[in-house]
Amino acid sequence: MKFSQMFMPTTKETPSDATLPSHQYLIRGGFISQSGAGLYDFMPLGKIVLDKIRAVVKEEMDNTGANEMLCSFVTPQSFWDESGRSITMGNELLRFKDRKNAEYVLSPTNEESVVNMVKNRITSYKNLPVNLYHINLKFRDEARPRFGLMRGREFLMKDAYSFHATNEDLVREFNVMEEAYKKVYTRLGLEFRVVDADSGAIGGSGSKEFMVLANSGEDTIVVCPDCDYGANIEAATRAKKEVKKWHELTDGVVKMEKVLTEGMKTIEDVSNFLSTPKAQSIKAVIKKAVYEEFSKIVVFFVRGDDELEETKATNAIDCLELVDASEEEIAAVGLCAGYCGPFNLPEEITFVVDNELENEIGLVCGANEENYHYTGTDLSTLKDVKYFDLIAVQEGDKCTSCGGDLYYTKGIEAGHIFQLGTKYSEAMDAKFLDENGKAQAFIMGCYGIGVSRLVAAVIEQNHDEKGCIWTKETAPFLVDVIVSNAKKEEELEAGIKIYEDLKALGIDTILDDRKKERFGFKMGDFELIGFPYAVVVGKKLQDGIVEIVDRKTLEKEEVDIKRVTEKLYSKIK
Ligand code: ATP
Ligand code: MG
């Protein structure tokens, strides 16, 4: 390919809403063009990168024996009604009507479509397992589309769906997918981590995310320095925190007493006043839980020095989402903000207590009465308590597997694999006959890779202040042959020769043969676009010398023109 023939509108302008390097450089480098909120067109360079990533994903999926297919992008609303996701996915589903007033949805993912495809076509365990995948557009009407390709509304995903007769077979395939995904990210040249994850609205049990490590990542991941434990904070667990027991602190007997704590609404105030560590108290987090057809006030109790993890809390009560409750809403159900505790709660209030508080003795908590707290409580006396893991793991907490000091890092979710179970097959009545001739719902797994998000993730991990630095597998072209002054016949000819020789060696090469652009401008484009290498054909050509520039280090090396292709070949292959 030649610059003179290619549409590559590079620019110095940075869009005002572009805060991430990948967003800025993909626009400035002429890879993508924004057409609307969360909507991007891929210009020629962007399309080449997208296709390269897609090809790696396809190759690794094909290697596992998964079958490529293609679902329609538009799906009937009835699929979503059947699975129940027309409600659970809420406003992310973009719905519309056709001329006959029939309702449709733009695919945000395709569990329903694939169940519909397989239903009544696979009828016996003899035809299982099977794994079907496609690489196709998705549309999610994200509340806050942002960061360019990172969180678009329309985006490209590889999504696979596997069908099994047994749970063991699902686990086997899940592991096959995990290995295939690791190969994909390794080939793309990315530093990544596989972590335990929350399963979100997709449902099911057991899921893992593939996090591309980058400071700009939206996800917080908890990792152990001493073993391979890693988890999204939404799913991270820790070894039970060691805290001093009440009797170790007081030598006294535990007796529940109501104490006046006038005006003290925070853990801090009450702990100072009573001279007890914060860990010896119970924190109440009051929220409004939103369900399909109603909402209600719910209280979560965690240790005084812990924080509530909202995803865990949402899962604990199985609601659609948790929102802040207003003072009026809290008062209306008889709760007393700042003085709320698990004893003597108004009867109809739903509450959940963190696992680590189970049967704890001697803690301080609100007395559900203005200006009063209880001391010396005994949680084992509470009846029918729902205990659940509710807390956000903090840095320094101990690893469950090895006791190491957990720490945080940031990641970009580039893939997510799920052991779904029978959630969709049951909802859509998709069954097969097992060995005993009994009808069973298919056991399913699903596996997603954010193909277009990966274009951005590569740049988040690989850039400098001048622009993109593509990895070998993702670079639109590996070598940019820059003819310093293309009006000079001998320079242009020498450039074309190198370009042809490199292409003959199977190296993707682009020739900057533009006659109207100056050398500095061409070099600027090379740095901004981020091809791994440039060959500069310039003044020293008369001495038979050209220069190789390494984009990553920006180091320059003079080489004999006769050896330049050989030299590049050894760097690249
Ligand atoms: P997130 O938590 O980032 O919203 P998700 O959990 O909704 O992602 P999945 O349903 O697991 O995403 O989709 C599989 C993959 O698709 C994700 O791992 C991610 O790489 C990609 N993806 C999801 N939403 C978007 C989006 N809005 N734009 C680009 N890629 C996306
Ligand atoms: Mg996810």
PDB file of C-alpha atoms in Angstrom, residues 103-322:
ATOM      1  CA  GLU A 103     -41.105  -5.448  17.819  1.00  0.00           C
ATOM      2  CA  TYR A 104     -37.373  -6.023  17.450  1.00  0.00           C
ATOM      3  CA  VAL A 105     -34.155  -5.633  19.375  1.00  0.00           C
ATOM      4  CA  LEU A 106     -30.601  -4.930  18.163  1.00  0.00           C
ATOM      5  CA  SER A 107     -28.435  -7.790  19.531  1.00  0.00           C
ATOM      6  CA  PRO A 108     -26.473  -6.814  22.631  1.00  0.00           C
ATOM      7  CA  THR A 109     -25.322 -10.472  22.873  1.00  0.00           C
ATOM      8  CA  ASN A 110     -26.824 -13.629  21.353  1.00  0.00           C
ATOM      9  CA  GLU A 111     -27.635 -16.360  23.908  1.00  0.00           C
ATOM     10  CA  GLU A 112     -31.290 -16.318  22.847  1.00  0.00           C
ATOM     11  CA  SER A 113     -30.510 -16.419  19.114  1.00  0.00           C
ATOM     12  CA  VAL A 114     -28.209 -19.392  19.486  1.00  0.00           C
ATOM     13  CA  VAL A 115     -30.586 -21.311  21.750  1.00  0.00           C
ATOM     14  CA  ASN A 116     -33.223 -20.701  19.087  1.00  0.00           C
ATOM     15  CA  MET A 117     -30.793 -21.984  16.430  1.00  0.00           C
ATOM     16  CA  VAL A 118     -29.986 -25.202  18.291  1.00  0.00           C
ATOM     17  CA  LYS A 119     -33.437 -25.913  19.727  1.00  0.00           C
ATOM     18  CA  ASN A 120     -35.130 -28.861  17.968  1.00  0.00           C
ATOM     19  CA  ARG A 121     -32.057 -29.294  15.766  1.00  0.00           C
ATOM     20  CA  ILE A 122     -29.944 -31.035  18.371  1.00  0.00           C
ATOM     21  CA  THR A 123     -32.286 -33.551  19.950  1.00  0.00           C
ATOM     22  CA  SER A 124     -29.932 -36.175  21.373  1.00  0.00           C
ATOM     23  CA  TYR A 125     -26.914 -36.295  23.680  1.00  0.00           C
ATOM     24  CA  LYS A 126     -25.203 -38.085  20.778  1.00  0.00           C
ATOM     25  CA  ASN A 127     -24.869 -34.781  18.960  1.00  0.00           C
ATOM     26  CA  LEU A 128     -23.353 -32.950  21.914  1.00  0.00           C
ATOM     27  CA  PRO A 129     -21.158 -31.088  22.674  1.00  0.00           C
ATOM     28  CA  VAL A 130     -21.031 -28.280  20.165  1.00  0.00           C
ATOM     29  CA  ASN A 131     -19.569 -24.778  20.312  1.00  0.00           C
ATOM     30  CA  LEU A 132     -20.918 -22.098  17.965  1.00  0.00           C
ATOM     31  CA  TYR A 133     -19.343 -18.693  17.568  1.00  0.00           C
ATOM     32  CA  HIS A 134     -19.517 -15.572  15.472  1.00  0.00           C
ATOM     33  CA  ILE A 135     -17.756 -12.242  15.233  1.00  0.00           C
ATOM     34  CA  ASN A 136     -20.504  -9.734  14.828  1.00  0.00           C
ATOM     35  CA  LEU A 137     -21.782  -6.279  15.707  1.00  0.00           C
ATOM     36  CA  LYS A 138     -23.429  -5.704  19.036  1.00  0.00           C
ATOM     37  CA  PHE A 139     -25.496  -2.785  20.176  1.00  0.00           C
ATOM     38  CA  ARG A 140     -25.918  -1.793  23.821  1.00  0.00           C
ATOM     39  CA  ASP A 141     -27.499   1.500  24.617  1.00  0.00           C
ATOM     40  CA  GLU A 142     -24.857   2.184  27.285  1.00  0.00           C
ATOM     41  CA  ALA A 143     -25.815   4.855  29.823  1.00  0.00           C
ATOM     42  CA  ARG A 144     -22.447   6.540  29.388  1.00  0.00           C
ATOM     43  CA  PRO A 145     -20.742   5.654  26.115  1.00  0.00           C
ATOM     44  CA  ARG A 146     -17.206   6.980  26.445  1.00  0.00           C
ATOM     45  CA  PHE A 147     -13.490   6.478  25.855  1.00  0.00           C
ATOM     46  CA  GLY A 148     -13.894   5.905  22.118  1.00  0.00           C
ATOM     47  CA  LEU A 149     -13.800   2.238  21.153  1.00  0.00           C
ATOM     48  CA  MET A 150     -13.478   1.226  24.787  1.00  0.00           C
ATOM     49  CA  ARG A 151     -17.155   1.699  25.596  1.00  0.00           C
ATOM     50  CA  GLY A 152     -19.085   2.218  22.420  1.00  0.00           C
ATOM     51  CA  ARG A 153     -22.783   1.614  21.898  1.00  0.00           C
ATOM     52  CA  GLU A 154     -22.150  -0.293  18.688  1.00  0.00           C
ATOM     53  CA  PHE A 155     -19.111  -2.568  18.910  1.00  0.00           C
ATOM     54  CA  LEU A 156     -17.646  -5.762  17.512  1.00  0.00           C
ATOM     55  CA  MET A 157     -17.632  -8.854  19.688  1.00  0.00           C
ATOM     56  CA  LYS A 158     -16.602 -12.448  19.255  1.00  0.00           C
ATOM     57  CA  ASP A 159     -19.194 -14.453  21.109  1.00  0.00           C
ATOM     58  CA  ALA A 160     -19.318 -18.221  21.418  1.00  0.00           C
ATOM     59  CA  TYR A 161     -21.976 -20.487  22.905  1.00  0.00           C
ATOM     60  CA  SER A 162     -21.383 -24.101  23.850  1.00  0.00           C
ATOM     61  CA  PHE A 163     -23.947 -26.837  24.528  1.00  0.00           C
ATOM     62  CA  HIS A 164     -23.361 -29.860  26.733  1.00  0.00           C
ATOM     63  CA  ALA A 165     -25.061 -32.921  28.156  1.00  0.00           C
ATOM     64  CA  THR A 166     -23.194 -32.792  31.454  1.00  0.00           C
ATOM     65  CA  ASN A 167     -21.679 -30.241  33.766  1.00  0.00           C
ATOM     66  CA  GLU A 168     -18.275 -31.949  33.597  1.00  0.00           C
ATOM     67  CA  ASP A 169     -18.274 -31.479  29.860  1.00  0.00           C
ATOM     68  CA  LEU A 170     -19.112 -27.787  30.264  1.00  0.00           C
ATOM     69  CA  VAL A 171     -16.170 -27.361  32.632  1.00  0.00           C
ATOM     70  CA  ARG A 172     -13.905 -29.095  30.121  1.00  0.00           C
ATOM     71  CA  GLU A 173     -14.942 -26.691  27.352  1.00  0.00           C
ATOM     72  CA  PHE A 174     -14.702 -23.692  29.675  1.00  0.00           C
ATOM     73  CA  ASN A 175     -11.059 -24.637  30.289  1.00  0.00           C
ATOM     74  CA  VAL A 176     -10.465 -25.070  26.557  1.00  0.00           C
ATOM     75  CA  MET A 177     -11.836 -21.563  26.000  1.00  0.00           C
ATOM     76  CA  GLU A 178      -9.663 -20.134  28.772  1.00  0.00           C
ATOM     77  CA  GLU A 179      -6.563 -21.580  27.102  1.00  0.00           C
ATOM     78  CA  ALA A 180      -7.632 -20.314  23.668  1.00  0.00           C
ATOM     79  CA  TYR A 181      -8.215 -16.819  25.074  1.00  0.00           C
ATOM     80  CA  LYS A 182      -4.781 -16.792  26.688  1.00  0.00           C
ATOM     81  CA  LYS A 183      -3.298 -17.623  23.293  1.00  0.00           C
ATOM     82  CA  VAL A 184      -5.231 -14.758  21.683  1.00  0.00           C
ATOM     83  CA  TYR A 185      -4.006 -12.095  24.112  1.00  0.00           C
ATOM     84  CA  THR A 186      -0.469 -13.455  24.107  1.00  0.00           C
ATOM     85  CA  ARG A 187      -0.342 -13.387  20.311  1.00  0.00           C
ATOM     86  CA  LEU A 188      -1.653  -9.836  20.290  1.00  0.00           C
ATOM     87  CA  GLY A 189       1.340  -8.891  22.441  1.00  0.00           C
ATOM     88  CA  LEU A 190      -0.708  -7.872  25.473  1.00  0.00           C
ATOM     89  CA  GLU A 191       0.069  -8.067  29.147  1.00  0.00           C
ATOM     90  CA  PHE A 192      -3.033  -9.520  30.755  1.00  0.00           C
ATOM     91  CA  ARG A 193      -4.380 -11.348  33.746  1.00  0.00           C
ATOM     92  CA  VAL A 194      -7.189 -13.914  34.077  1.00  0.00           C
ATOM     93  CA  VAL A 195      -9.366 -13.104  37.088  1.00  0.00           C
ATOM     94  CA  ASP A 196     -12.429 -14.437  38.890  1.00  0.00           C
ATOM     95  CA  ALA A 197     -15.459 -12.381  37.968  1.00  0.00           C
ATOM     96  CA  ASP A 198     -19.038 -11.593  38.784  1.00  0.00           C
ATOM     97  CA  SER A 199     -21.477 -13.030  36.271  1.00  0.00           C
ATOM     98  CA  GLY A 200     -23.670  -9.922  35.979  1.00  0.00           C
ATOM     99  CA  ALA A 201     -26.969  -9.863  34.080  1.00  0.00           C
ATOM    100  CA  ILE A 202     -25.924 -12.812  31.896  1.00  0.00           C
ATOM    101  CA  GLY A 203     -26.351 -15.074  34.899  1.00  0.00           C
ATOM    102  CA  GLY A 204     -25.080 -18.525  35.662  1.00  0.00           C
ATOM    103  CA  SER A 205     -22.250 -19.603  37.911  1.00  0.00           C
ATOM    104  CA  GLY A 206     -18.497 -19.475  37.526  1.00  0.00           C
ATOM    105  CA  SER A 207     -17.014 -16.865  35.280  1.00  0.00           C
ATOM    106  CA  LYS A 208     -13.610 -15.442  34.469  1.00  0.00           C
ATOM    107  CA  GLU A 209     -12.536 -12.166  32.954  1.00  0.00           C
ATOM    108  CA  PHE A 210      -9.461 -11.421  30.888  1.00  0.00           C
ATOM    109  CA  MET A 211      -8.013  -8.119  31.959  1.00  0.00           C
ATOM    110  CA  VAL A 212      -5.567  -6.161  29.871  1.00  0.00           C
ATOM    111  CA  LEU A 213      -3.449  -4.370  32.464  1.00  0.00           C
ATOM    112  CA  ALA A 214      -3.555  -0.592  32.004  1.00  0.00           C
ATOM    113  CA  ASN A 215      -3.777   2.334  34.400  1.00  0.00           C
ATOM    114  CA  SER A 216      -6.737   3.696  32.517  1.00  0.00           C
ATOM    115  CA  GLY A 217      -8.750   0.479  32.936  1.00  0.00           C
ATOM    116  CA  GLU A 218     -12.259   0.919  34.314  1.00  0.00           C
ATOM    117  CA  ASP A 219     -12.055  -2.260  36.401  1.00  0.00           C
ATOM    118  CA  THR A 220     -10.280  -2.606  39.718  1.00  0.00           C
ATOM    119  CA  ILE A 221      -8.699  -5.993  40.088  1.00  0.00           C
ATOM    120  CA  VAL A 222      -7.420  -7.517  43.273  1.00  0.00           C
ATOM    121  CA  VAL A 223      -4.236  -9.523  42.885  1.00  0.00           C
ATOM    122  CA  CYS A 224      -1.925 -11.506  45.107  1.00  0.00           C
ATOM    123  CA  PRO A 225       1.831 -10.967  44.726  1.00  0.00           C
ATOM    124  CA  ASP A 226       2.637 -14.428  46.072  1.00  0.00           C
ATOM    125  CA  CYS A 227       0.340 -16.729  44.116  1.00  0.00           C
ATOM    126  CA  ASP A 228      -1.744 -16.522  40.955  1.00  0.00           C
ATOM    127  CA  TYR A 229      -4.930 -15.331  42.661  1.00  0.00           C
ATOM    128  CA  GLY A 230      -6.658 -12.486  40.844  1.00  0.00           C
ATOM    129  CA  ALA A 231     -10.271 -11.298  40.899  1.00  0.00           C
ATOM    130  CA  ASN A 232     -12.371  -8.386  39.824  1.00  0.00           C
ATOM    131  CA  ILE A 233     -13.168  -6.379  42.954  1.00  0.00           C
ATOM    132  CA  GLU A 234     -16.811  -7.275  42.316  1.00  0.00           C
ATOM    133  CA  ALA A 235     -15.976 -10.918  43.038  1.00  0.00           C
ATOM    134  CA  ALA A 236     -12.773 -10.751  45.097  1.00  0.00           C
ATOM    135  CA  THR A 237     -12.600 -12.579  48.404  1.00  0.00           C
ATOM    136  CA  ARG A 238     -10.123 -12.403  51.266  1.00  0.00           C
ATOM    137  CA  ALA A 239      -9.131 -14.530  54.229  1.00  0.00           C
ATOM    138  CA  LYS A 240     -11.373 -13.592  57.161  1.00  0.00           C
ATOM    139  CA  LYS A 241     -10.016 -10.431  58.742  1.00  0.00           C
ATOM    140  CA  GLU A 242      -8.441 -10.972  62.159  1.00  0.00           C
ATOM    141  CA  VAL A 243      -9.911  -8.562  64.664  1.00  0.00           C
ATOM    142  CA  LYS A 244      -9.602  -8.414  68.420  1.00  0.00           C
ATOM    143  CA  LYS A 245     -12.532  -9.889  70.297  1.00  0.00           C
ATOM    144  CA  TRP A 246     -14.470  -7.791  72.735  1.00  0.00           C
ATOM    145  CA  HIS A 247     -13.260  -9.745  75.768  1.00  0.00           C
ATOM    146  CA  GLU A 248      -9.640  -9.390  74.626  1.00  0.00           C
ATOM    147  CA  LEU A 249     -10.178  -5.655  74.639  1.00  0.00           C
ATOM    148  CA  THR A 250     -12.070  -5.300  77.898  1.00  0.00           C
ATOM    149  CA  ASP A 251     -11.568  -8.453  79.980  1.00  0.00           C
ATOM    150  CA  GLY A 252     -15.225  -7.975  80.690  1.00  0.00           C
ATOM    151  CA  VAL A 253     -18.421  -9.862  80.233  1.00  0.00           C
ATOM    152  CA  VAL A 254     -20.430  -9.150  77.118  1.00  0.00           C
ATOM    153  CA  LYS A 255     -23.729  -7.554  77.935  1.00  0.00           C
ATOM    154  CA  MET A 256     -25.942  -5.666  75.514  1.00  0.00           C
ATOM    155  CA  GLU A 257     -26.524  -2.127  76.696  1.00  0.00           C
ATOM    156  CA  LYS A 258     -28.140   0.917  75.177  1.00  0.00           C
ATOM    157  CA  VAL A 259     -25.916   3.982  75.405  1.00  0.00           C
ATOM    158  CA  LEU A 260     -26.587   7.643  74.674  1.00  0.00           C
ATOM    159  CA  THR A 261     -24.556   8.766  71.665  1.00  0.00           C
ATOM    160  CA  GLU A 262     -26.144  12.112  71.051  1.00  0.00           C
ATOM    161  CA  GLY A 263     -25.580  13.535  67.581  1.00  0.00           C
ATOM    162  CA  MET A 264     -23.051  10.795  66.731  1.00  0.00           C
ATOM    163  CA  LYS A 265     -24.038   9.478  63.350  1.00  0.00           C
ATOM    164  CA  THR A 266     -20.744   8.152  62.049  1.00  0.00           C
ATOM    165  CA  ILE A 267     -18.649   5.123  62.951  1.00  0.00           C
ATOM    166  CA  GLU A 268     -15.782   7.538  63.544  1.00  0.00           C
ATOM    167  CA  ASP A 269     -17.684   9.611  66.131  1.00  0.00           C
ATOM    168  CA  VAL A 270     -19.102   6.626  67.990  1.00  0.00           C
ATOM    169  CA  SER A 271     -15.771   4.758  68.031  1.00  0.00           C
ATOM    170  CA  ASN A 272     -13.958   7.814  69.386  1.00  0.00           C
ATOM    171  CA  PHE A 273     -16.619   8.403  71.995  1.00  0.00           C
ATOM    172  CA  LEU A 274     -16.631   4.784  73.206  1.00  0.00           C
ATOM    173  CA  SER A 275     -12.871   4.325  72.685  1.00  0.00           C
ATOM    174  CA  THR A 276     -13.387   1.166  70.655  1.00  0.00           C
ATOM    175  CA  PRO A 277     -11.712   0.342  67.336  1.00  0.00           C
ATOM    176  CA  LYS A 278     -13.902   0.847  64.262  1.00  0.00           C
ATOM    177  CA  ALA A 279     -13.633  -2.891  63.600  1.00  0.00           C
ATOM    178  CA  GLN A 280     -15.635  -3.446  66.796  1.00  0.00           C
ATOM    179  CA  SER A 281     -18.679  -1.808  65.297  1.00  0.00           C
ATOM    180  CA  ILE A 282     -21.299  -2.580  62.672  1.00  0.00           C
ATOM    181  CA  LYS A 283     -21.805  -0.195  59.787  1.00  0.00           C
ATOM    182  CA  ALA A 284     -25.285   0.083  58.247  1.00  0.00           C
ATOM    183  CA  VAL A 285     -25.545   0.945  54.567  1.00  0.00           C
ATOM    184  CA  ILE A 286     -29.121   1.833  53.638  1.00  0.00           C
ATOM    185  CA  LYS A 287     -30.044   1.541  49.960  1.00  0.00           C
ATOM    186  CA  LYS A 288     -33.076   1.457  47.742  1.00  0.00           C
ATOM    187  CA  ALA A 289     -33.269  -1.820  45.812  1.00  0.00           C
ATOM    188  CA  VAL A 290     -34.972  -1.610  42.443  1.00  0.00           C
ATOM    189  CA  TYR A 291     -36.883  -4.689  41.235  1.00  0.00           C
ATOM    190  CA  GLU A 292     -38.929  -5.330  38.123  1.00  0.00           C
ATOM    191  CA  GLU A 293     -42.154  -3.867  39.423  1.00  0.00           C
ATOM    192  CA  PHE A 294     -41.341  -2.248  42.741  1.00  0.00           C
ATOM    193  CA  SER A 295     -38.535  -0.931  44.871  1.00  0.00           C
ATOM    194  CA  LYS A 296     -37.832  -1.168  48.579  1.00  0.00           C
ATOM    195  CA  ILE A 297     -35.430  -0.030  51.270  1.00  0.00           C
ATOM    196  CA  VAL A 298     -32.790  -2.587  52.219  1.00  0.00           C
ATOM    197  CA  VAL A 299     -30.057  -2.421  54.877  1.00  0.00           C
ATOM    198  CA  PHE A 300     -26.629  -4.013  54.518  1.00  0.00           C
ATOM    199  CA  PHE A 301     -24.514  -4.505  57.613  1.00  0.00           C
ATOM    200  CA  VAL A 302     -20.739  -4.727  57.367  1.00  0.00           C
ATOM    201  CA  ARG A 303     -17.920  -4.321  59.843  1.00  0.00           C
ATOM    202  CA  GLY A 304     -17.230  -0.695  60.788  1.00  0.00           C
ATOM    203  CA  ASP A 305     -13.919  -0.497  58.932  1.00  0.00           C
ATOM    204  CA  ASP A 306     -15.186  -2.285  55.793  1.00  0.00           C
ATOM    205  CA  GLU A 307     -16.925  -0.924  52.705  1.00  0.00           C
ATOM    206  CA  LEU A 308     -19.935  -2.382  50.942  1.00  0.00           C
ATOM    207  CA  GLU A 309     -19.254  -3.832  47.475  1.00  0.00           C
ATOM    208  CA  GLU A 310     -22.337  -2.894  45.447  1.00  0.00           C
ATOM    209  CA  THR A 311     -22.244  -5.739  42.954  1.00  0.00           C
ATOM    210  CA  LYS A 312     -22.060  -8.270  45.775  1.00  0.00           C
ATOM    211  CA  ALA A 313     -24.881  -6.456  47.568  1.00  0.00           C
ATOM    212  CA  THR A 314     -27.005  -6.468  44.407  1.00  0.00           C
ATOM    213  CA  ASN A 315     -26.442 -10.209  44.008  1.00  0.00           C
ATOM    214  CA  ALA A 316     -27.273 -10.842  47.660  1.00  0.00           C
ATOM    215  CA  ILE A 317     -30.829  -9.602  47.246  1.00  0.00           C
ATOM    216  CA  ASP A 318     -31.170 -10.358  43.541  1.00  0.00           C
ATOM    217  CA  CYS A 319     -32.413  -6.910  42.550  1.00  0.00           C
ATOM    218  CA  LEU A 320     -31.922  -5.093  39.251  1.00  0.00           C
ATOM    219  CA  GLU A 321     -29.947  -2.272  40.819  1.00  0.00           C
ATOM    220  CA  LEU A 322     -29.229  -0.427  44.060  1.00  0.00           C
TER     221      LEU A 322
END
